[in-house]
Coordinates of C-alpha atoms and ligand atoms in Angstrom, one line a residue:
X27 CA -43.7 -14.0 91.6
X28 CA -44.1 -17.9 92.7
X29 CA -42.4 -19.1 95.6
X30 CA -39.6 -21.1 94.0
X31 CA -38.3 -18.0 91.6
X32 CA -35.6 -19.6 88.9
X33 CA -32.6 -18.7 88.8
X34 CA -30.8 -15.8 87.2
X35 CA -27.7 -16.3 86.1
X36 CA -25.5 -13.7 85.2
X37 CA -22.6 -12.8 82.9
X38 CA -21.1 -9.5 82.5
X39 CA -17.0 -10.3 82.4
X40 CA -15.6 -7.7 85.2
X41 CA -18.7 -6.4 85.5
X42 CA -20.5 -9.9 87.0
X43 CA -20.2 -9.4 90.7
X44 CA -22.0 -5.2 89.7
X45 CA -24.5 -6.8 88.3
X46 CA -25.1 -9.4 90.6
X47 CA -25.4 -7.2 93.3
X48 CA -27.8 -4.7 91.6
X49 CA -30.1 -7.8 90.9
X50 CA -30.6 -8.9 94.4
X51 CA -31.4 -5.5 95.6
X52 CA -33.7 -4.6 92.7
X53 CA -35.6 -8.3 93.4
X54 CA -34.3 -9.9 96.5
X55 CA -36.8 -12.6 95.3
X56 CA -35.0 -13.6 92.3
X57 CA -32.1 -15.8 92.8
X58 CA -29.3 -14.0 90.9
X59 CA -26.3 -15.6 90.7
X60 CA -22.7 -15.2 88.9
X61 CA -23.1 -17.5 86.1
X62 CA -19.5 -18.7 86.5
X63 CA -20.4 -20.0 90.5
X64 CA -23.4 -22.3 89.2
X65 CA -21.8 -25.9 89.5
X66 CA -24.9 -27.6 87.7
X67 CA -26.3 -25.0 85.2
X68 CA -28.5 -27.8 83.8
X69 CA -31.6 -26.2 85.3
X70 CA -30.9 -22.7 84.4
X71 CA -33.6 -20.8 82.1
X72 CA -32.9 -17.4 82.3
X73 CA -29.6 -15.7 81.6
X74 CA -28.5 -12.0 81.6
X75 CA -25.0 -11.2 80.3
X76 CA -23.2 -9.1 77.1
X77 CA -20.6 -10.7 75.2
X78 CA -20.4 -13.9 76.6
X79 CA -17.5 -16.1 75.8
X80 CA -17.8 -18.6 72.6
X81 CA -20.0 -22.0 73.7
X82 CA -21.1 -20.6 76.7
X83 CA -24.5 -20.7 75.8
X84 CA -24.1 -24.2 75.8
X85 CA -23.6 -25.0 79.2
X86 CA -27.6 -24.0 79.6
X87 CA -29.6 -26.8 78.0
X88 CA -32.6 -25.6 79.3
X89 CA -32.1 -22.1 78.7
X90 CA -35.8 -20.2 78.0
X91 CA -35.2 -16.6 78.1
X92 CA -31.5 -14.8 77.1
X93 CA -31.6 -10.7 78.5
X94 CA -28.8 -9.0 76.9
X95 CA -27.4 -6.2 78.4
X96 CA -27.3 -3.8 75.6
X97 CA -29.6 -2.6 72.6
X98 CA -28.1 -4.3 69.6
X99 CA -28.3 -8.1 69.9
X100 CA -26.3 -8.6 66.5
X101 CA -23.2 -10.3 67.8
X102 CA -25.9 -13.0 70.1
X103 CA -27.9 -14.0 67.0
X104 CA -24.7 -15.1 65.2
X105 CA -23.4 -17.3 67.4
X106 CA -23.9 -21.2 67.0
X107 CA -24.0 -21.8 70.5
X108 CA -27.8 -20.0 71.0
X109 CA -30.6 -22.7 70.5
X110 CA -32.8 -21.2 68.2
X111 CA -35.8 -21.5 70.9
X112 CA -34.5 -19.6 73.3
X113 CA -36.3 -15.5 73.0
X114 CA -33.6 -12.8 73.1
X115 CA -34.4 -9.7 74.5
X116 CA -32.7 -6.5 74.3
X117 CA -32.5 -3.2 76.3
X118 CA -35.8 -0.8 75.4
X119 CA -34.1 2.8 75.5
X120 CA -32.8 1.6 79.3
X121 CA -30.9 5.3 79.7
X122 CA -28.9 5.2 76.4
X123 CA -31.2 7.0 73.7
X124 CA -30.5 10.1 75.9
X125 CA -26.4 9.4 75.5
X126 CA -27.4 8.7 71.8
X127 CA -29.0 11.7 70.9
X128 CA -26.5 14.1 72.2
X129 CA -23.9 12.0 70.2
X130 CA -25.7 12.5 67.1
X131 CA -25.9 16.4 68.3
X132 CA -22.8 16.8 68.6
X133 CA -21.8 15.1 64.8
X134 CA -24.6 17.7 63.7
X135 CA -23.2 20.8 65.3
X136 CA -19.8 20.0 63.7
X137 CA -21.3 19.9 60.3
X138 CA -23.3 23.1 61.2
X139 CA -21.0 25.1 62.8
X140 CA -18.7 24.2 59.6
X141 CA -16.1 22.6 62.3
X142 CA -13.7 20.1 59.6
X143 CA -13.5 23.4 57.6
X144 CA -12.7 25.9 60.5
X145 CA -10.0 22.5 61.6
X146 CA -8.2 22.9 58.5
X147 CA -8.1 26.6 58.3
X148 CA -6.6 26.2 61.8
X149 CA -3.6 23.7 60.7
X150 CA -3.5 26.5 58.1
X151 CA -3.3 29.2 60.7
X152 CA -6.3 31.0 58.7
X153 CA -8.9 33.2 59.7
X154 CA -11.8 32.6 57.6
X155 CA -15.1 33.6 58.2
X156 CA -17.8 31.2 56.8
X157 CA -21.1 31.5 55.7
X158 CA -23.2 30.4 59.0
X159 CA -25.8 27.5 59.0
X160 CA -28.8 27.8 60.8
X161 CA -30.5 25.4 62.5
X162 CA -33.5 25.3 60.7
X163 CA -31.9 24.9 57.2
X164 CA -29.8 22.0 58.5
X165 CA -31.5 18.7 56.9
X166 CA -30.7 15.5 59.3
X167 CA -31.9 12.4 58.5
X168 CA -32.0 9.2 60.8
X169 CA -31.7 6.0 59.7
X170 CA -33.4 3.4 62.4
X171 CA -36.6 4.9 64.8
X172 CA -36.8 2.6 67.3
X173 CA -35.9 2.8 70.7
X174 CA -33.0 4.8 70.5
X175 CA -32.9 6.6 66.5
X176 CA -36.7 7.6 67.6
X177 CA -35.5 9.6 70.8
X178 CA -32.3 10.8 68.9
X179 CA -34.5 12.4 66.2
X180 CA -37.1 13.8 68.1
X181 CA -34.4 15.2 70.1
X182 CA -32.8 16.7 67.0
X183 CA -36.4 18.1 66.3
X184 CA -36.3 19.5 69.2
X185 CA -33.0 21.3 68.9
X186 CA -34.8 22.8 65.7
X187 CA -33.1 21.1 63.1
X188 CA -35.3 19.4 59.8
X189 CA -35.7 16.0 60.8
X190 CA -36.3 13.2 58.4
X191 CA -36.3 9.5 59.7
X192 CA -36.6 5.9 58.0
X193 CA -38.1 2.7 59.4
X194 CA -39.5 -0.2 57.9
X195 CA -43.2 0.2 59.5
X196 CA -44.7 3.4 59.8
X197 CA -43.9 6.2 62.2
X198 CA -45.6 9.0 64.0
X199 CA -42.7 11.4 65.7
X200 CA -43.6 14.9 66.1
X201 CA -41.8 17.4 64.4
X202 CA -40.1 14.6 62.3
X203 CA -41.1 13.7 58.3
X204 CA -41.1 9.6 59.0
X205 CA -40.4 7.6 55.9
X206 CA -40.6 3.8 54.8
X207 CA -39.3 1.7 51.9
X208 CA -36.3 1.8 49.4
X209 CA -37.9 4.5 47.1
X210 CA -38.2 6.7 50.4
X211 CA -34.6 6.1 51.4
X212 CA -33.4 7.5 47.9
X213 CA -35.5 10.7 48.0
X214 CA -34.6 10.5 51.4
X215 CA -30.4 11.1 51.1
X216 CA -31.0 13.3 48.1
X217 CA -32.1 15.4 51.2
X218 CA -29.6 15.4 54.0
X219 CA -27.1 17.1 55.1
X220 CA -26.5 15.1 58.1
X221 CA -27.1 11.1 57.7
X222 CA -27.2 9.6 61.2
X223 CA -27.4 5.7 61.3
X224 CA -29.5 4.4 64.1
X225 CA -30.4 1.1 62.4
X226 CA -29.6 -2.5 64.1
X227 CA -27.1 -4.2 62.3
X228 CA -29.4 -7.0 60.6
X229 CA -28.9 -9.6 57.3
X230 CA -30.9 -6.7 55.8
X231 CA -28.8 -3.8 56.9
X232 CA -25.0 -5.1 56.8
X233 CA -23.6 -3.5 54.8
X234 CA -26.5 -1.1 53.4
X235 CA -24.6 2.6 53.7
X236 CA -22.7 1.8 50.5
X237 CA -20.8 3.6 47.8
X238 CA -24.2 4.2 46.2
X239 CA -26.2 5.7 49.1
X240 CA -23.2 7.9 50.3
X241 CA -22.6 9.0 46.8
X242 CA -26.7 9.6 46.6
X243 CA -26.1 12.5 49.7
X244 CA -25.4 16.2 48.2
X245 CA -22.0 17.7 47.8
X246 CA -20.6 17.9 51.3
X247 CA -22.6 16.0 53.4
X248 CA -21.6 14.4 57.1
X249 CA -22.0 11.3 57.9
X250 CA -22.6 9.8 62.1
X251 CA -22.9 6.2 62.7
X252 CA -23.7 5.3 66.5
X253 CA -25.0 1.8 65.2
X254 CA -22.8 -0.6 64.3
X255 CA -19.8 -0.7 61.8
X256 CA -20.8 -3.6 59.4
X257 CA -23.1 -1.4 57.9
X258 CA -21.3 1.4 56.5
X259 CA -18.6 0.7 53.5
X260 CA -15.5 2.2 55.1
X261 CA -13.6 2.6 51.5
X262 CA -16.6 4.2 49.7
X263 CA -16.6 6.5 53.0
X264 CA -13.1 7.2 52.5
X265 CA -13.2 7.9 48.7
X266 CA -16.0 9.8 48.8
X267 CA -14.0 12.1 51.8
X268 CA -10.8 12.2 49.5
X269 CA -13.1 13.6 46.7
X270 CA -14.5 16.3 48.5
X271 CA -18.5 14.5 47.7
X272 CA -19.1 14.0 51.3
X273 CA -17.1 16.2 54.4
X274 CA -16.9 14.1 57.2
X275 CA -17.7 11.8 59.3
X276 CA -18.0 10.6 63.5
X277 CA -17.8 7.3 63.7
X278 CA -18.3 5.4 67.2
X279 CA -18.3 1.6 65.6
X280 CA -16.1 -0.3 63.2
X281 CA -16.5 -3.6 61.6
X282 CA -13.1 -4.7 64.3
X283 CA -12.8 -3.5 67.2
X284 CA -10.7 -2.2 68.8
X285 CA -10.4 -0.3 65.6
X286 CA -6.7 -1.6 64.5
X287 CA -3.9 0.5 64.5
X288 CA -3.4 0.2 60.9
X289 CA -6.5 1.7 60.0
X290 CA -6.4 4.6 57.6
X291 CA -9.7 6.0 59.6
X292 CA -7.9 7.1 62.3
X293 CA -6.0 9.1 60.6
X294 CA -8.1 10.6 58.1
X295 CA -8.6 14.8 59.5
X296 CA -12.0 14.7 58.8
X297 CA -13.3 11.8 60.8
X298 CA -13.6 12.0 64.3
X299 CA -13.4 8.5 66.0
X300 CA -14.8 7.4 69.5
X301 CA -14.0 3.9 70.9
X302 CA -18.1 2.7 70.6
X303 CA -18.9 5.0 73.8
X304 CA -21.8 6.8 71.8
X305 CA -24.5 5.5 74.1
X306 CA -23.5 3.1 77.5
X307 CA -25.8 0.2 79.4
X308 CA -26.2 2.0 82.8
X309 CA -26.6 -0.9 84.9
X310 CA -28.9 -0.3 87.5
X311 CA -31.4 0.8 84.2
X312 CA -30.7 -2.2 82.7
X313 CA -31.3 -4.1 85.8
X314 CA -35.1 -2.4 86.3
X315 CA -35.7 -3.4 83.2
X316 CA -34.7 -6.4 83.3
X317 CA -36.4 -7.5 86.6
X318 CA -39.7 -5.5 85.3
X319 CA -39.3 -8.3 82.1
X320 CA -38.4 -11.4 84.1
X321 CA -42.1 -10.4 86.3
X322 CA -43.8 -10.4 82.6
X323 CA -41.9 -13.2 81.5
X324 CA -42.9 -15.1 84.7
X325 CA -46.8 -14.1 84.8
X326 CA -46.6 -15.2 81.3
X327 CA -46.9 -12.1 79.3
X328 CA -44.6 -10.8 76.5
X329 CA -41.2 -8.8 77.3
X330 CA -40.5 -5.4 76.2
X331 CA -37.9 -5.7 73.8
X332 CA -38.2 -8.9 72.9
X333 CA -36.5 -10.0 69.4
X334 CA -37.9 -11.3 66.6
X335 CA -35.0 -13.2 65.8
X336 CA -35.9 -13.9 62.0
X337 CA -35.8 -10.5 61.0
X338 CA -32.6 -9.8 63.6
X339 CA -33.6 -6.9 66.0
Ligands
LIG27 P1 -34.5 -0.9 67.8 O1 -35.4 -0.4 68.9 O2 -34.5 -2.4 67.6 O3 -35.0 -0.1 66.5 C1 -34.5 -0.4 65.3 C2 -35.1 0.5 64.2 O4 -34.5 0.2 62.9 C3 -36.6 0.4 64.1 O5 -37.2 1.6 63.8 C4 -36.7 -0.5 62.8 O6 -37.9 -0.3 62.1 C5 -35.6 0.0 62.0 N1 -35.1 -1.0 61.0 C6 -34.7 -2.2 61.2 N2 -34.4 -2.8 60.1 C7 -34.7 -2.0 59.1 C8 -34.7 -2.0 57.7 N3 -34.2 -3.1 57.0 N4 -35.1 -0.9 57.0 C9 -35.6 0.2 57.7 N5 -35.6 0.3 59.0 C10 -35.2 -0.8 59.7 O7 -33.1 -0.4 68.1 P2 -32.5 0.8 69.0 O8 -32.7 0.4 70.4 O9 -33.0 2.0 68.5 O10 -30.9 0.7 68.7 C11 -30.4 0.7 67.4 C12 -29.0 0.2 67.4 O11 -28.1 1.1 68.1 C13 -28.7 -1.1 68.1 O12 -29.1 -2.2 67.3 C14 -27.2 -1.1 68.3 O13 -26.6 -1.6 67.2 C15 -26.9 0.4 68.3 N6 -26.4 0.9 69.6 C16 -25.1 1.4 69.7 C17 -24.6 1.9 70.9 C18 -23.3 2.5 70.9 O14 -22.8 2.9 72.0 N7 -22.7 2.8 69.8 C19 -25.4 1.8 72.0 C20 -26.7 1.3 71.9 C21 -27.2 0.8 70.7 P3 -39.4 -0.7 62.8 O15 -39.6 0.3 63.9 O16 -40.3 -0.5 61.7 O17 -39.2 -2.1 63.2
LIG28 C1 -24.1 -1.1 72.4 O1 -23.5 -1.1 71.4 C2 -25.4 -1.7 72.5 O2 -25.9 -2.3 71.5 O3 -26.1 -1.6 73.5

């Protein structure tokens, strides 16, 4: 690291003065400061922060590197006030693809151990004994094999479940059939019993889990999305739940959130709803990673999960 290390500035809303500190014992040679305490923020090139307030990026005019403090970098690459030199990077993994995986576990043991039926025969007060599932019949498929929707279905493999995944380049996960392409993705859902979507939320992929690919999954399929909630079609969702095609859904993101009052989600008996808690930055991961980056960044070399912004993740 040179002598005269630039400065980081840092944004994290309540969280700022956290962050801060975990930056200056992680790399007491990098100058981390509270971005809000920088009185001339002319110079500043790098910047750390999550959901920054609109036009603050503008306050940085020679702003070089942006390190968001979370996986999807969606809601940064929409914004007007990012110059479009400045390189994004995103979280690698950082601690969350562990929180992920679990998450998605748990949406696949409710489908497996038949838990919306056994709910309803409950508010029934029934006692009904139901086929079991096993594991190894149970056919999950991730959407999304990168950082996170790799470890979440090689964990699923793990568990022992059949474990299908979709990317755009090619994939080698053991225990897991890895697929490409749109003809893939059809055979794909004619195959699941469990769709988990681990896909960042891209031009490409807004709005992709539509009436048409829900109504492609067999008779009673579940549905988990950990991703983000532009991406899946809430009314064909709903539809398809009031028709009996699919049997219900956890959901951690919504195209609003806080997920409004008004919504007929939250009151629909066979979704369970989280408040986008799948899978949390844990700072002091996301700060190693982050100073291990700014050191590649600074010897000129290329950060680990650095964007691509044209293709959006
Ligand atoms: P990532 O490392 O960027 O991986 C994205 C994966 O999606 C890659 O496998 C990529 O394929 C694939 N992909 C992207 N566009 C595609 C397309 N059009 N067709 C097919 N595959 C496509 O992302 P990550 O770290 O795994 O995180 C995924 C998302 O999880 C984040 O973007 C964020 O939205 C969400 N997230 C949610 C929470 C939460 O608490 N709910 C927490 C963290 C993250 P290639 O590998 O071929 O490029
Ligand atoms: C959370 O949603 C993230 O993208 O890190």
């Amino acid at each position: 690291m040179p002598a005269a290390a630039p400065t980081l500035a840092v944004w994290a809303g309540p969280k700022t003065a956290e962050y801060v500190a975990l930056f200056r014992t992680a790399a007491p040679d990098i100058h981390a400061v509270a971005a809000d305490d920088i009185t001339d923020p002319s110079g500043i090139e790098w910047l750390a922060g999550w959901r920054l307030p609109l036009g603050y990026f503008a306050r940085f005019p020679q702003l070089n590197v942006f390190f968001g403090l979370g996986a999807g970098v969606d809601a940064v690459l929409m914004r007007d006030d990012l110059a479009p030199h400045v390189q994004v990077v995103k979280l690698a993994d950082a601690g969350m693809a562990p929180q992920m995986a679990e998450f998605a576990l748990m949406g696949v043991l409710h489908w497996q151990r038949r838990m919306s039926e056994y709910s309803q025969q409950q508010a029934a007060c029934e006692w009904k004994p139901l086929r079991p599932r096993l594991r190894a019949d149970v056919r999950v498929s991730v959407l999304g094999l990168g950082a996170i929707g790799g470890e979440v279905a090689r964990t699923l493999a793990d568990f022992g479940y059949r474990v299908s995944g979709w990317s755009r380049s090619q994939k080698s996960i053991a225990g897991v059939r890895c697929m490409q392409g749109a003809d893939a993705l059809r055979s794909l859902l004619t195959d699941t019993n469990v769709l988990v979507n681990m896909l960042p939320s891209t031009p490409e992929t807004r709005g992709l889990i539509n009436h048409e690919v829900l109504a492609a999954l067999p008779v009673s399929a579940y549905v988990v999305n950990g991703s983000r909630g532009d991406q899946l079609d809430v009314e064909a969702l709903l539809k398809l739940l009031d028709s009996g095609h699919l049997s219900g859904a956890l959901l951690d993101v919504f195209a609003t959130e806080p997920l409004p009052a008004d919504s007929p989600l939250w009151r629909h008996a066979n979704i369970r709803i989280t408040p986008h808690v799948a899978a949390a930055t844990l700072p002091a991961e996301a700060v190693t990673q982050i100073v291990a980056n700014i050191r590649r960044v600074a010897r000129g070399e290329k950060a680990l999960g650095a964007v691509q912004r044209q293709r959006g993740y």
